[in-house]
Amino acid sequence: MVNSSHEAMHRIFQEYPGLFTGVSKVLGLPFVPPKRVTVLPTDLTEIQPVERRVDTLLRFEGDEPMLLAVEAQSAKDPDKPASWAYYLSFLYTKYKIPPLLLVVCQDRTTAEWAARPMVLGPEQWPSLTLRPLVVGPHNMPLITDPDEARADLALAALSAITHAKAPAVGGILKTLSTALHDAPETVVVTIIEFIAQGLGNNRRAAELWRNLVAVDLSPYKSYIFEEFRDEGRAQRGAEDIVLVLEARGLDVSEGIRERITGCDDPDLLRDWLTRAVTVSSAEAIFTGDREGA
């Protein structure tokens, strides 16, 4: 089970290696489609006690063999470019095949930062230039045509993930739910999983996707649908707790609200709801301090 939007952004390339062919076409890059793709170990650790791991690593074999390192990046990180340069140098040394770094982002600011070339060496003679290939909301298409989505479901899923924070994500999600009608159940379940996790903390988009799955894709049965229902119950339970606290006139800070709504443990939420009726302060639901105690 994918457990974060970070995982979804790079692991979708493991599940659908051919996705890079679709991405390269979108970006207008003349990469030759590989004849075979192998998912390689992601551990780039040296003998020295320094552990380095790339998110996803694929080996493309064919007329133009290539290594594809996929990194999911959610925010600017000043230490990352140096690590990326190390990854590429290490991979070329180990496999003797040209490596390419693909960085997947969900916001334009991070994507523009990641795309900036990083030059290593003195001004007089730069020794190495890092130029990641970056995809994100700035260059991934808004796929809102079901036929286009059916032609490449993995690319449509990546479109939804990279546009998760955009207002247009609703149209992409509806298109995907329509396009998945005729797909094999194993494909449907996998795509649903990636989308659900790729949307991350975008509650509006996540709720819309749950509703679309429940209504448009109800014939399919799998654990992921049960999880959606459990998530829905947990969310409603958290909202009930906040409602009770506010109805009693207690101050619910943003930090407390986030802690409550971020909880997905039904038993814990049930305990908090019981405490919410008698606690002396909103924070006391976490400790059980009651009025008059």
mmCIF file of N, CA and C in Angstrom, residues 199-245:
data_model
loop_
_atom_site.group_PDB
_atom_site.id
_atom_site.type_symbol
_atom_site.label_atom_id
_atom_site.label_comp_id
_atom_site.label_asym_id
_atom_site.label_seq_id
_atom_site.Cartn_x
_atom_site.Cartn_y
_atom_site.Cartn_z
ATOM 1 N N LEU A 199 -2.897 12.431 -3.853
ATOM 2 C CA LEU A 199 -3.587 13.677 -3.526
ATOM 3 C C LEU A 199 -3.131 14.239 -2.185
ATOM 4 N N GLY A 200 -2.486 13.398 -1.383
ATOM 5 C CA GLY A 200 -1.906 13.877 -0.133
ATOM 6 C C GLY A 200 -2.931 14.471 0.810
ATOM 7 N N ASN A 201 -2.625 15.665 1.337
ATOM 8 C CA ASN A 201 -3.481 16.311 2.331
ATOM 9 C C ASN A 201 -4.520 17.245 1.726
ATOM 10 N N ASN A 202 -4.711 17.171 0.424
ATOM 11 C CA ASN A 202 -5.717 18.002 -0.231
ATOM 12 C C ASN A 202 -7.085 17.401 0.061
ATOM 13 N N ARG A 203 -7.733 17.866 1.128
ATOM 14 C CA ARG A 203 -8.967 17.236 1.597
ATOM 15 C C ARG A 203 -10.094 17.363 0.583
ATOM 16 N N ARG A 204 -10.182 18.505 -0.087
ATOM 17 C CA ARG A 204 -11.259 18.693 -1.067
ATOM 18 C C ARG A 204 -11.130 17.693 -2.201
ATOM 19 N N ALA A 205 -9.919 17.564 -2.742
ATOM 20 C CA ALA A 205 -9.696 16.631 -3.851
ATOM 21 C C ALA A 205 -9.846 15.186 -3.386
ATOM 22 N N ALA A 206 -9.344 14.876 -2.177
ATOM 23 C CA ALA A 206 -9.440 13.511 -1.663
ATOM 24 C C ALA A 206 -10.896 13.102 -1.456
ATOM 25 N N GLU A 207 -11.704 14.011 -0.935
ATOM 26 C CA GLU A 207 -13.122 13.718 -0.728
ATOM 27 C C GLU A 207 -13.826 13.516 -2.064
ATOM 28 N N LEU A 208 -13.502 14.352 -3.045
ATOM 29 C CA LEU A 208 -14.092 14.210 -4.375
ATOM 30 C C LEU A 208 -13.725 12.856 -4.971
ATOM 31 N N TRP A 209 -12.470 12.458 -4.829
ATOM 32 C CA TRP A 209 -12.031 11.172 -5.387
ATOM 33 C C TRP A 209 -12.740 10.007 -4.696
ATOM 34 N N ARG A 210 -12.911 10.081 -3.382
ATOM 35 C CA ARG A 210 -13.638 9.030 -2.670
ATOM 36 C C ARG A 210 -15.063 8.913 -3.192
ATOM 37 N N ASN A 211 -15.708 10.059 -3.411
ATOM 38 C CA ASN A 211 -17.083 10.040 -3.906
ATOM 39 C C ASN A 211 -17.154 9.475 -5.324
ATOM 40 N N LEU A 212 -16.189 9.857 -6.160
ATOM 41 C CA LEU A 212 -16.180 9.348 -7.533
ATOM 42 C C LEU A 212 -15.968 7.836 -7.561
ATOM 43 N N VAL A 213 -15.073 7.361 -6.693
ATOM 44 C CA VAL A 213 -14.821 5.921 -6.616
ATOM 45 C C VAL A 213 -16.078 5.190 -6.153
ATOM 46 N N ALA A 214 -16.738 5.748 -5.145
ATOM 47 C CA ALA A 214 -17.933 5.099 -4.595
ATOM 48 C C ALA A 214 -19.077 5.056 -5.605
ATOM 49 N N VAL A 215 -19.227 6.118 -6.405
ATOM 50 C CA VAL A 215 -20.357 6.210 -7.330
ATOM 51 C C VAL A 215 -20.027 5.598 -8.692
ATOM 52 N N ASP A 216 -18.906 6.002 -9.283
ATOM 53 C CA ASP A 216 -18.583 5.595 -10.653
ATOM 54 C C ASP A 216 -17.961 4.212 -10.746
ATOM 55 N N LEU A 217 -17.285 3.764 -9.689
ATOM 56 C CA LEU A 217 -16.539 2.504 -9.771
ATOM 57 C C LEU A 217 -17.017 1.490 -8.742
ATOM 58 N N SER A 218 -18.262 1.604 -8.337
ATOM 59 C CA SER A 218 -18.798 0.740 -7.281
ATOM 60 C C SER A 218 -18.774 -0.751 -7.601
ATOM 61 N N PRO A 219 -18.818 -1.195 -8.883
ATOM 62 C CA PRO A 219 -18.795 -2.642 -9.131
ATOM 63 C C PRO A 219 -17.515 -3.334 -8.674
ATOM 64 N N TYR A 220 -16.423 -2.580 -8.540
ATOM 65 C CA TYR A 220 -15.160 -3.196 -8.154
ATOM 66 C C TYR A 220 -15.086 -3.341 -6.636
ATOM 67 N N LYS A 221 -14.539 -4.446 -6.176
ATOM 68 C CA LYS A 221 -14.409 -4.703 -4.750
ATOM 69 C C LYS A 221 -12.948 -4.978 -4.423
ATOM 70 N N SER A 222 -12.420 -4.282 -3.447
ATOM 71 C CA SER A 222 -11.061 -4.555 -2.983
ATOM 72 C C SER A 222 -10.860 -3.838 -1.664
ATOM 73 N N TYR A 223 -9.742 -4.120 -1.022
ATOM 74 C CA TYR A 223 -9.466 -3.515 0.282
ATOM 75 C C TYR A 223 -9.394 -2.001 0.200
ATOM 76 N N ILE A 224 -9.031 -1.468 -0.958
ATOM 77 C CA ILE A 224 -8.876 -0.028 -1.059
ATOM 78 C C ILE A 224 -10.206 0.684 -0.871
ATOM 79 N N PHE A 225 -11.316 0.064 -1.323
ATOM 80 C CA PHE A 225 -12.625 0.672 -1.152
ATOM 81 C C PHE A 225 -13.025 0.656 0.320
ATOM 82 N N GLU A 226 -12.707 -0.458 0.989
ATOM 83 C CA GLU A 226 -12.979 -0.519 2.427
ATOM 84 C C GLU A 226 -12.195 0.563 3.152
ATOM 85 N N GLU A 227 -10.962 0.805 2.704
ATOM 86 C CA GLU A 227 -10.142 1.833 3.330
ATOM 87 C C GLU A 227 -10.752 3.210 3.125
ATOM 88 N N PHE A 228 -11.272 3.458 1.926
ATOM 89 C CA PHE A 228 -11.932 4.734 1.667
ATOM 90 C C PHE A 228 -13.096 4.937 2.638
ATOM 91 N N ARG A 229 -13.886 3.869 2.836
ATOM 92 C CA ARG A 229 -15.031 4.000 3.731
ATOM 93 C C ARG A 229 -14.565 4.257 5.159
ATOM 94 N N ASP A 230 -13.484 3.557 5.575
ATOM 95 C CA ASP A 230 -12.942 3.775 6.917
ATOM 96 C C ASP A 230 -12.440 5.206 7.075
ATOM 97 N N GLU A 231 -11.747 5.721 6.030
ATOM 98 C CA GLU A 231 -11.251 7.088 6.086
ATOM 99 C C GLU A 231 -12.405 8.071 6.219
ATOM 100 N N GLY A 232 -13.493 7.799 5.493
ATOM 101 C CA GLY A 232 -14.656 8.681 5.549
ATOM 102 C C GLY A 232 -15.262 8.703 6.934
ATOM 103 N N ARG A 233 -15.361 7.524 7.572
ATOM 104 C CA ARG A 233 -15.912 7.464 8.923
ATOM 105 C C ARG A 233 -15.005 8.198 9.909
ATOM 106 N N ALA A 234 -13.695 8.028 9.759
ATOM 107 C CA ALA A 234 -12.748 8.702 10.646
ATOM 108 C C ALA A 234 -12.852 10.210 10.503
ATOM 109 N N GLN A 235 -12.978 10.680 9.260
ATOM 110 C CA GLN A 235 -13.076 12.119 9.024
ATOM 111 C C GLN A 235 -14.331 12.700 9.662
ATOM 112 N N ARG A 236 -15.463 11.992 9.498
ATOM 113 C CA ARG A 236 -16.706 12.476 10.102
ATOM 114 C C ARG A 236 -16.614 12.467 11.620
ATOM 115 N N GLY A 237 -15.944 11.424 12.189
ATOM 116 C CA GLY A 237 -15.782 11.370 13.639
ATOM 117 C C GLY A 237 -14.955 12.529 14.159
ATOM 118 N N ALA A 238 -13.891 12.881 13.433
ATOM 119 C CA ALA A 238 -13.051 14.006 13.838
ATOM 120 C C ALA A 238 -13.833 15.318 13.787
ATOM 121 N N GLU A 239 -14.638 15.478 12.753
ATOM 122 C CA GLU A 239 -15.445 16.699 12.630
ATOM 123 C C GLU A 239 -16.469 16.799 13.753
ATOM 124 N N ASP A 240 -17.008 15.648 14.181
ATOM 125 C CA ASP A 240 -17.962 15.649 15.294
ATOM 126 C C ASP A 240 -17.306 16.120 16.579
ATOM 127 N N ILE A 241 -16.059 15.704 16.809
ATOM 128 C CA ILE A 241 -15.346 16.121 18.022
ATOM 129 C C ILE A 241 -15.170 17.631 18.048
ATOM 130 N N VAL A 242 -14.708 18.194 16.932
ATOM 131 C CA VAL A 242 -14.522 19.649 16.850
ATOM 132 C C VAL A 242 -15.854 20.362 17.061
ATOM 133 N N LEU A 243 -16.927 19.831 16.479
ATOM 134 C CA LEU A 243 -18.254 20.438 16.604
ATOM 135 C C LEU A 243 -18.705 20.466 18.056
ATOM 136 N N VAL A 244 -18.509 19.376 18.792
ATOM 137 C CA VAL A 244 -18.904 19.310 20.201
ATOM 138 C C VAL A 244 -18.114 20.322 21.025
ATOM 139 N N LEU A 245 -16.810 20.378 20.799
ATOM 140 C CA LEU A 245 -15.968 21.310 21.554
ATOM 141 C C LEU A 245 -16.384 22.757 21.308
#
